[in-house]
XYZ file of C-alpha atoms in Angstrom:
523
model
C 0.000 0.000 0.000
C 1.324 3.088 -0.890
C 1.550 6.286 1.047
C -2.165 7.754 1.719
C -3.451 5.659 -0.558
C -7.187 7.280 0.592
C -6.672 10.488 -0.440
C -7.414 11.936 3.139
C -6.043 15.403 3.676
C -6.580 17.267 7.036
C -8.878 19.845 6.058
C -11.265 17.476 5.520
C -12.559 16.926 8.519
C -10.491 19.409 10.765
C -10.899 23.008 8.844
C -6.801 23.411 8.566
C -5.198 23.937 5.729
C -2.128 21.035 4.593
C 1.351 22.300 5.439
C 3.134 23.159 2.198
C 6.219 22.005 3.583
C 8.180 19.092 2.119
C 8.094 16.113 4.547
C 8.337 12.297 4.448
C 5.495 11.999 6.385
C 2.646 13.749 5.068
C -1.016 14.704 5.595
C -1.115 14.159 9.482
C -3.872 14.908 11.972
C -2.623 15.747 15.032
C -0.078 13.322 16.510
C -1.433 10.633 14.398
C 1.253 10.509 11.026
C 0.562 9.323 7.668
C 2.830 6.535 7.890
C 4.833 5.068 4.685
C 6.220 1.815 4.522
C 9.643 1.108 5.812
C 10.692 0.630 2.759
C 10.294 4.756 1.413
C 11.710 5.605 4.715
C 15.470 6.435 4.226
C 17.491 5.190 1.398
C 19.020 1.760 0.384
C 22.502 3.498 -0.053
C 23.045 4.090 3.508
C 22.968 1.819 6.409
C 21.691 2.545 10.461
C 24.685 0.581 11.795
C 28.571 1.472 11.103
C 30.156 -1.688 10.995
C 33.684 -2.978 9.645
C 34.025 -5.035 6.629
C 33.488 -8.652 7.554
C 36.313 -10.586 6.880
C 37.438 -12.817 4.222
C 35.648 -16.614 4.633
C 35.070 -19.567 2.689
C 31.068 -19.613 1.495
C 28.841 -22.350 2.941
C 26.329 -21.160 0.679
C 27.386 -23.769 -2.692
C 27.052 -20.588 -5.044
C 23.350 -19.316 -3.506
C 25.029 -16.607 -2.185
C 23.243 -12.700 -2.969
C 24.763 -11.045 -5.593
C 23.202 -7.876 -5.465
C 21.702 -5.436 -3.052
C 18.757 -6.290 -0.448
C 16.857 -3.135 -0.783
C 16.216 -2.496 2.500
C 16.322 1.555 3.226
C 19.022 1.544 5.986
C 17.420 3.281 9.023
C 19.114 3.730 12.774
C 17.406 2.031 16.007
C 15.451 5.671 16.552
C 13.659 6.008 13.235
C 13.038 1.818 13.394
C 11.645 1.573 16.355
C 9.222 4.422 16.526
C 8.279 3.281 12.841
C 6.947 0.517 14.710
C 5.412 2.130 16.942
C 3.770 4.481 15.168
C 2.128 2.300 13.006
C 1.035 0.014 16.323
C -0.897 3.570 16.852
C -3.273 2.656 14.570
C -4.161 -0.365 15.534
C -6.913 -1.452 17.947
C -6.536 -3.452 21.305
C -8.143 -4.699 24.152
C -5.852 -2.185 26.021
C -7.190 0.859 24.165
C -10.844 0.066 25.097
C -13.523 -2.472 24.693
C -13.257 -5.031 21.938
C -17.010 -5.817 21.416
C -16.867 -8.853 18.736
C -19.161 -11.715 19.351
C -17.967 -15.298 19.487
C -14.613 -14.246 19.559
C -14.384 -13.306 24.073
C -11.368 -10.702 23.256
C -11.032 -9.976 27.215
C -8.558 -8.300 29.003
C -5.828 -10.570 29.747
C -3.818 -10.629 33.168
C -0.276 -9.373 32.885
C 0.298 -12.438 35.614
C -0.546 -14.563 32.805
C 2.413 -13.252 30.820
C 4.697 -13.127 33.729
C 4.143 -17.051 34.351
C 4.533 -18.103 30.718
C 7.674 -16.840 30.367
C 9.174 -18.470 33.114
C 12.219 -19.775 32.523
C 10.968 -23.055 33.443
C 7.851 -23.026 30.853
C 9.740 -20.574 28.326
C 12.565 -21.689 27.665
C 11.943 -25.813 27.730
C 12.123 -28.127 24.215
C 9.129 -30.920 23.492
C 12.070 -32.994 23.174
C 13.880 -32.112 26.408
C 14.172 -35.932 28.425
C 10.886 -35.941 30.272
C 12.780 -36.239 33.852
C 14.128 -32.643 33.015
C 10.280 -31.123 32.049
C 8.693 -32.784 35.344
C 7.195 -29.274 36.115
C 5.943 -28.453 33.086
C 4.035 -32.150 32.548
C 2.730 -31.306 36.337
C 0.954 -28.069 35.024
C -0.571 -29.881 31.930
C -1.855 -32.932 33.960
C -3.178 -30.052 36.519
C -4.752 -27.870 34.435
C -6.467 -31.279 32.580
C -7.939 -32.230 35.905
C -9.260 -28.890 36.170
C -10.801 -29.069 32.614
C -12.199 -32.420 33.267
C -13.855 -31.084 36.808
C -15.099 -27.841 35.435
C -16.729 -29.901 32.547
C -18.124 -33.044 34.551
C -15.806 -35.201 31.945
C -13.898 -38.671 32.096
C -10.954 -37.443 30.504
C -9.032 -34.742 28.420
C -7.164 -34.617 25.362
C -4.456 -31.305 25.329
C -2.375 -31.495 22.562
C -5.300 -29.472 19.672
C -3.747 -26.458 18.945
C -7.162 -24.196 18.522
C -11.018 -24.403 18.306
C -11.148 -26.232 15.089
C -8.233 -28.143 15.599
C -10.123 -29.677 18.810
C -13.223 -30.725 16.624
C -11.366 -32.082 14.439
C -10.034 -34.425 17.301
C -13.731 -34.979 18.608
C -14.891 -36.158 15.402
C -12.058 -38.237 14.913
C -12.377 -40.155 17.860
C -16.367 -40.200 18.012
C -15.802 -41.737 14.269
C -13.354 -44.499 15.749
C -15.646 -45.363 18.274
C -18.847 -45.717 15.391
C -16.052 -47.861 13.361
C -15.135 -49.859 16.536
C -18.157 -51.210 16.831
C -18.890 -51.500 13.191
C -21.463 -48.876 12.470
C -20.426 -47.102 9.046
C -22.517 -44.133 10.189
C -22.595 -40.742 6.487
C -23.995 -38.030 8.328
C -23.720 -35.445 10.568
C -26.428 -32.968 11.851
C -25.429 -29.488 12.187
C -28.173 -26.944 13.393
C -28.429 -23.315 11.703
C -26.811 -21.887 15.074
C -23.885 -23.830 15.278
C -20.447 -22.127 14.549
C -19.404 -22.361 10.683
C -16.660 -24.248 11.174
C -18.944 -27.332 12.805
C -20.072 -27.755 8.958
C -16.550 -27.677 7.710
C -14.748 -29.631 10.418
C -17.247 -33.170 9.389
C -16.955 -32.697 5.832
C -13.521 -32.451 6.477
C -13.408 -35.671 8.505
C -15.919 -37.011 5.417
C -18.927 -36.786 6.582
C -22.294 -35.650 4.712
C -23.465 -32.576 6.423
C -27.136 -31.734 7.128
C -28.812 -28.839 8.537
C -31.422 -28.586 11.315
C -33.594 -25.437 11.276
C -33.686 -23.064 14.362
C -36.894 -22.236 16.284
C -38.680 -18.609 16.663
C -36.535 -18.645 19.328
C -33.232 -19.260 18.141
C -32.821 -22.967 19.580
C -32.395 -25.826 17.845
C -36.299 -27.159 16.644
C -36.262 -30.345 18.288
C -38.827 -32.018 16.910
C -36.906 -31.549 13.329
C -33.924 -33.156 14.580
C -35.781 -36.056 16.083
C -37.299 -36.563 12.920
C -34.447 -36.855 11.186
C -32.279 -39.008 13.499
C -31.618 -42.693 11.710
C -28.866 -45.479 11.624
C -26.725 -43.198 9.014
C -26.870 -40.505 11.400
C -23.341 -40.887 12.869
C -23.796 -37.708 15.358
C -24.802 -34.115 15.654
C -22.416 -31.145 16.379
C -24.307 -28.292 18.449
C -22.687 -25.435 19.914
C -24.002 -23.942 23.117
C -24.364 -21.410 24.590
C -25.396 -20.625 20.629
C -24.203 -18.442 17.779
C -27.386 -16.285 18.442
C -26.159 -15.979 22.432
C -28.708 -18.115 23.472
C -28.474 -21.524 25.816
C -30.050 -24.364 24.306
C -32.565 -25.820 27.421
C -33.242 -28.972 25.555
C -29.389 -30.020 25.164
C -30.650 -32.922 27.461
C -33.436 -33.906 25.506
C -31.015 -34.092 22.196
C -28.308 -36.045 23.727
C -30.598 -38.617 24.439
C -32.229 -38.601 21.325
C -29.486 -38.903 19.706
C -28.093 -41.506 21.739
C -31.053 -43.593 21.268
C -30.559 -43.754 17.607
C -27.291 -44.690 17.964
C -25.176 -41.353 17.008
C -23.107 -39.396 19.653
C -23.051 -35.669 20.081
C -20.100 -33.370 19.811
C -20.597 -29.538 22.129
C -18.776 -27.029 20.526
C -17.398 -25.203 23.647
C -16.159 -22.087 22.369
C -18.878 -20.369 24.138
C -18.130 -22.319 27.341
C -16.999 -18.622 28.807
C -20.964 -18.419 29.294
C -21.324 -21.107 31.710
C -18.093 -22.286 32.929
C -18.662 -22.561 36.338
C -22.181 -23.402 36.680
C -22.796 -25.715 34.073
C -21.005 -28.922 33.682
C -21.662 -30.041 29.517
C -20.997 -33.660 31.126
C -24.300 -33.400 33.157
C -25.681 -33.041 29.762
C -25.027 -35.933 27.488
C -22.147 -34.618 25.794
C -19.678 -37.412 24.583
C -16.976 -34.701 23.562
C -16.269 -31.042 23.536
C -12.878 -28.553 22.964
C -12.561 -25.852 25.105
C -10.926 -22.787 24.045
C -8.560 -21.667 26.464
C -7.430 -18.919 24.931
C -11.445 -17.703 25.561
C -12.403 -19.127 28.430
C -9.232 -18.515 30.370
C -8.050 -14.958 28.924
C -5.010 -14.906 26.803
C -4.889 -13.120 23.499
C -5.757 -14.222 20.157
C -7.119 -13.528 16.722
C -4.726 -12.689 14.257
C -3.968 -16.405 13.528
C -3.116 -17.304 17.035
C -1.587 -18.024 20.165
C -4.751 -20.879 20.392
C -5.257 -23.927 22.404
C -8.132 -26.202 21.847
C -8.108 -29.240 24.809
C -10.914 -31.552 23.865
C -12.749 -33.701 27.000
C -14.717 -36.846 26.788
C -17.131 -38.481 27.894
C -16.580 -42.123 29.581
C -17.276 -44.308 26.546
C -15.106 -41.778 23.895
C -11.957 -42.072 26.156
C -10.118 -45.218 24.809
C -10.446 -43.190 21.794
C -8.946 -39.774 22.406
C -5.578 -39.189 20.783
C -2.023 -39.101 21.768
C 0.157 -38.409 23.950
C -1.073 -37.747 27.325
C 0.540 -36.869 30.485
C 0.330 -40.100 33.460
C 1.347 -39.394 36.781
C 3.291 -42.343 37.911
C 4.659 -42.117 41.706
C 6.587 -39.363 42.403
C 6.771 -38.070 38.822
C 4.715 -37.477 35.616
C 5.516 -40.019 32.726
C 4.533 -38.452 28.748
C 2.770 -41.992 27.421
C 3.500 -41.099 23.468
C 2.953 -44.807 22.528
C -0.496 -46.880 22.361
C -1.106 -48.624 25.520
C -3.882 -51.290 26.744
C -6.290 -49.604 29.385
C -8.645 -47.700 30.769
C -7.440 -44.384 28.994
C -5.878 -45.534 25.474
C -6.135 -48.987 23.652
C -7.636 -48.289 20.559
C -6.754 -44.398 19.870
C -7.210 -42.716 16.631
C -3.209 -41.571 16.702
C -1.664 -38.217 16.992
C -3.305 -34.716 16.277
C 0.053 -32.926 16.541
C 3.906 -33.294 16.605
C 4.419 -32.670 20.127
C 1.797 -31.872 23.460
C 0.094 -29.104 23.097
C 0.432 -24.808 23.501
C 2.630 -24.833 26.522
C 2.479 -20.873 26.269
C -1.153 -21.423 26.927
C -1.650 -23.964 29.173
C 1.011 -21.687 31.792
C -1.846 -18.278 30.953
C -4.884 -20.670 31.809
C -3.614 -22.324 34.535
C -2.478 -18.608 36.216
C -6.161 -17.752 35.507
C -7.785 -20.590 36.817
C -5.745 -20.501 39.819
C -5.967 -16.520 40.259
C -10.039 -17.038 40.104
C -10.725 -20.044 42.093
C -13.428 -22.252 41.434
C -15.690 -18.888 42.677
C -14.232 -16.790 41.065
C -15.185 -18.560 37.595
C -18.414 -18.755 38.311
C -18.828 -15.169 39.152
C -16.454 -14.569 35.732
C -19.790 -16.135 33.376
C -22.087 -14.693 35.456
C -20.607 -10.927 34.806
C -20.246 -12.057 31.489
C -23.931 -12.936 30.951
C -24.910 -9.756 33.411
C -22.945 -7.908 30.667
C -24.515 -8.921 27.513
C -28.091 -8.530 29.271
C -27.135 -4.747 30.239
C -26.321 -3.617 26.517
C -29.180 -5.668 25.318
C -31.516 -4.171 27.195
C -29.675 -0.550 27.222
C -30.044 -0.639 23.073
C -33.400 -2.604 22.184
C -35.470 0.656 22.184
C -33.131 1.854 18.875
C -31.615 -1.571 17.690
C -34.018 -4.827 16.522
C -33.235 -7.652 18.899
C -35.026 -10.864 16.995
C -34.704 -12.775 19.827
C -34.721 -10.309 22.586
C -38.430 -11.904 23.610
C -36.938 -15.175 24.301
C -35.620 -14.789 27.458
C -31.750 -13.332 28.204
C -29.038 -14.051 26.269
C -25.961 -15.647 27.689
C -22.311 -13.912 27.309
C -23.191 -12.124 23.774
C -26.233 -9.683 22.456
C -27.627 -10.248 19.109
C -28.968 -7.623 17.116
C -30.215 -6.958 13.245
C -30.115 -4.512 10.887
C -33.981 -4.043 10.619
C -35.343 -0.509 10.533
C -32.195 0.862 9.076
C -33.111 3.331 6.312
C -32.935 2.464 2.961
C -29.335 2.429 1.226
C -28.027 1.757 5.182
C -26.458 -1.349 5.840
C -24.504 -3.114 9.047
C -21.569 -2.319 7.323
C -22.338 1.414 7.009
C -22.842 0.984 10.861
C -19.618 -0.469 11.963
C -17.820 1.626 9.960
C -19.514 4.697 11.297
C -18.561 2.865 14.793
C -14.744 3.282 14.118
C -15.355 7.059 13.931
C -16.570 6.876 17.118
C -13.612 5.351 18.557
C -14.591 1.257 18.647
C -13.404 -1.469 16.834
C -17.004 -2.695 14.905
C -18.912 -5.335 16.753
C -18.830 -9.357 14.681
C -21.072 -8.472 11.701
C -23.473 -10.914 9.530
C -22.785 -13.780 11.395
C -24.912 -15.854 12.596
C -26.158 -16.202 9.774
C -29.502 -17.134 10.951
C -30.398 -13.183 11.175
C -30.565 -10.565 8.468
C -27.850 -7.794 8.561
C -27.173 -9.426 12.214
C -24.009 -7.490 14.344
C -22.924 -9.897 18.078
C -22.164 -8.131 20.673
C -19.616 -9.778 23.740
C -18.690 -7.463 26.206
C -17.373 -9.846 28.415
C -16.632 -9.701 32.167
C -13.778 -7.456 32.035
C -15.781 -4.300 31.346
C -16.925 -2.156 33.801
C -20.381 -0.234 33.588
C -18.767 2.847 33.094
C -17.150 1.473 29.960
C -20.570 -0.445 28.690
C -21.999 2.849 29.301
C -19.582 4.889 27.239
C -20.051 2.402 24.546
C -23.894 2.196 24.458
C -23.601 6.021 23.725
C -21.174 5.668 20.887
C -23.422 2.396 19.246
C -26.899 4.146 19.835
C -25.554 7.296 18.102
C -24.498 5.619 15.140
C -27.872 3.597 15.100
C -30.045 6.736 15.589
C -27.963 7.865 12.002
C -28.788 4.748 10.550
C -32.220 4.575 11.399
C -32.756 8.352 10.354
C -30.887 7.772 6.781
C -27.896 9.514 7.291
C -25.907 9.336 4.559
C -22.977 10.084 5.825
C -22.295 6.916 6.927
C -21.748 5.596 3.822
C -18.476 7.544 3.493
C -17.362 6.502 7.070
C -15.083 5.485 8.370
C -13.552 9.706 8.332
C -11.280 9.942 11.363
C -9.410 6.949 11.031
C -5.912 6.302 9.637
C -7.757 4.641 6.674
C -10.427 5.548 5.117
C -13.252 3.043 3.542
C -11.568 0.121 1.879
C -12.916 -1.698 -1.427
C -13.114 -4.584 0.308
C -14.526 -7.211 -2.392
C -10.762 -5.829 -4.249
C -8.953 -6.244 -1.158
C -10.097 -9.759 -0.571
C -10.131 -10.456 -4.452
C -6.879 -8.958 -5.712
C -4.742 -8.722 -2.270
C -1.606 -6.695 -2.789
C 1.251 -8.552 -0.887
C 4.350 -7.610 -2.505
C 5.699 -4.156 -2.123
C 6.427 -2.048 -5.581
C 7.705 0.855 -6.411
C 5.236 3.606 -5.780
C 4.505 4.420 -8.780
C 3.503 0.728 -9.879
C 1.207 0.574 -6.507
C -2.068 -0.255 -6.871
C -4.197 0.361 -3.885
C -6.899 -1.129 -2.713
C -8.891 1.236 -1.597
């Protein structure tokens, strides 16, 4: 992307005339700078380090060695680093203000947490490291799998999936070697129209035939349609609850057994266990398996392609199924049991779902949560977080539609839709109109179950100050909306980039830098 790319100039939206003076970095607001790339910073011919010619050596490089320049612009630590950092000022976080995508839990995350993973003893270890010299380390992951299993009402754990879909992946593998165990070549799955999109994807994946199941009026799964479609090539259903729509499905009892009687299993997507960890245990409920995402549940960053961990648990009869390697304490110690073994855990396991054991980074962040909250302290965590969701819900139903706002609360997240916007006005148009006011836009269009629909988590990190401050922002862009302003449609104005072409940017991605005058932008 080349420089200002948008064609934003300051007195656009401030009254003050551009500087006419020559400068690298031009048209900037304020302290915010129109930031090039590094690359049109400085000049290739120079270099930010004096160092002496590096002597004579023989090449280990068998004739792959450069023969011309790099091209980087040669810049000193000063104008590197705050190049960095400037452009990291134009970036949103969860420690700039409140992160309000749905399904996605971006919380605040403990600075303990970071001080514990990088412990020299967690940091700094090797998967391969002789297990006698990683005895702490195999502690914390059979601790923090007991935990899992007792905050779940499990029979036993899986840790090594490396994110949410990664752990379905490793539930339908092992419900599908229990269904072969046994003989029962089982086609289909059953996915309801609430489920996350990647239930869909992860069974075709694992070759299954997928098949939807209608929602209710009230955003559950219709129960009588699933019952009437359970059959001997039904090899399972994967629900997620609390649901896409923020909702708790009341008759997850009622499906397990159904599906149980017809032979199938059921698979609980728990990304949305933030909602009930706590004071539901999925166990309780018929679930035969379920992946927990830690890096939701128990704080840590993510998005952005990672850090993720995805621990699956199961139930009593999926256990001799669940993949390698687990962690066995044995005595004194805790032995890593990488190979099959006859038992009560392993015996007939579907294999390995990774090179090594798991996010170790991850597990050290959860386990400092857990500890930090207590078994308490959880509870009270998805009960703010459901306390939350039902304050902006409430706070914006007068001026946003809420399609299922009749059915009773919703659980950690708010759903809204785009109905009564006037005409031309889109979610889009809202969200972007959002940024001006100072917020990162709320998950848009998904589920997919509601027209135009925008999520809303909050989570249990804000305070009602900051719900309050955002409620203002999100009711004054929906008041616009409502009333036709058209101004939204040029929004986002105040930030460092202005409305992107976004079916070009996803369609034509620039990801090589050219010369500025062979740029194309995007936007």
């Amino acid at each position: 992307m080349s420089m200002n790319p948008s064609g934003w100039r300051p007195e656009m939206s401030s009254g003050a005339p551009a500087s006419s003076a020559p400068s690298t970095f031009t048209d900037n607001r304020a302290l915010m700078l129109e930031e090039p790339l590094i690359f049109e910073i400085g000049d290739t011919d120079t270099t930010g380090v004096d160092l002496e010619a590096a002597p004579k050596v023989a090449s280990r490089l068998a004739g792959l060695e450069r023969n011309r320049p790099i091209g980087l612009a040669g810049l000193s630590e000063p104008e590197t680093v705050r190049h960095y950092t400037r452009l990291s000022r134009q970036n949103y976080a969860i420690d700039l203000g409140l992160f309000p995508l749905g399904s996605c839990t971006m919380k605040h995350n403990p600075r303990l947490n970071e001080k514990v993973a990088r412990m020299p003893g967690f940091a700094d270890i090797h998967p391969l490291q002789p297990v006698d010299t990683v005895q702490g380390a195999l502690a914390l992951i059979e601790m923090l799998g007991e935990w899992l299993i007792r905050l779940t009402g499990m029979h036993s754990v899986a840790m090594s999936p490396k994110a949410g879909a990664h752990g379905e992946l490793c539930g339908l593998l092992a419900m599908r070697a229990a269904l072969e165990a046994r003989g029962d070549a089982r086609q289909v799955i059953l996915v309801p129209e609430s489920a996350h999109g990647t239930n869909p994807a992860t069974a075709a994946f694992v070759g299954y035939r997928v098949e939807n199941i209608p929602a209710n009026e009230r955003g559950r799964v219709d129960l009588d349609a699933l019952k009437a479609r359970l059959g001997p090539d039904v090899a399972g259903v994967m629900i997620t609850n609390p649901n896409t729509c923020g909702l708790f499905e009341p008759d997850m009892k009622a499906i397990s057994e159904a599906v149980h009687a017809a032979g199938g299993l059921v698979y609980c997507d728990g990304a949305n266990f933030n909602a009930i960890v706590g004071r539901v245990r999925p166990g309780d409920l018929g679930i035969d398996a379920m992946h927990i995402n830690l890096h939701k549940t128990f704080s840590t960053p993510h998005g952005g392609g990672g850090p993720g961990s995805g621990p699956v648990v199961f139930s009593e009869a999926l256990t001799p199924f669940a993949p390698l390697p687990f962690v066995e304490r044995q005595g004194e110690g805790y032995a890593l049991i990488e190979e099959e073994t006859a038992g009560e855990h392993h015996g007939r396991s579907f294999g390995r779902m990774t090179a090594f054991h798991g996010q170790m980074g991850m597990f050290t962040r959860a386990m400092s949560y857990i500890l930090s909250h207590g078994a308490d302290g959880l509870r009270q965590v998805s009960g703010d977080a459901v306390l939350n969701a039902n304050y902006i819900l409430r706070e914006l139903q007068d001026v946003l539609d809420a399609p299922f706002g009749e059915s009773g609360p919703c659980m950690h997240e708010a759903l809204f839709s785009d109905k009564g916007f006037a005409e031309g006005l889109s979610t889009l148009d809202l969200a972007k109109g959002l940024i001006d006011e100072g917020y990162h836009p709320m998950t848009m269009y998904f589920p997919l179950v509601v027209h135009g629909a925008m999520l809303i988590e909050p989570t249990e990190t804000e305070s009602k100050a900051a719900l309050d401050q955002f409620i203002g922002a999100l009711r004054s862009v929906a008041e616009r909306a409502k009333a036709g302003d058209q101004s939204l449609k040029s929004a986002p104005v105040y930030a460092p980039r202005r409305r992107l072409d976004e079916t070009l940017a996803a369609r034509k991605p620039i990801l090589v830098y050219k010369e500025p005058e062979q740029a194309q932008a995007a936007e």
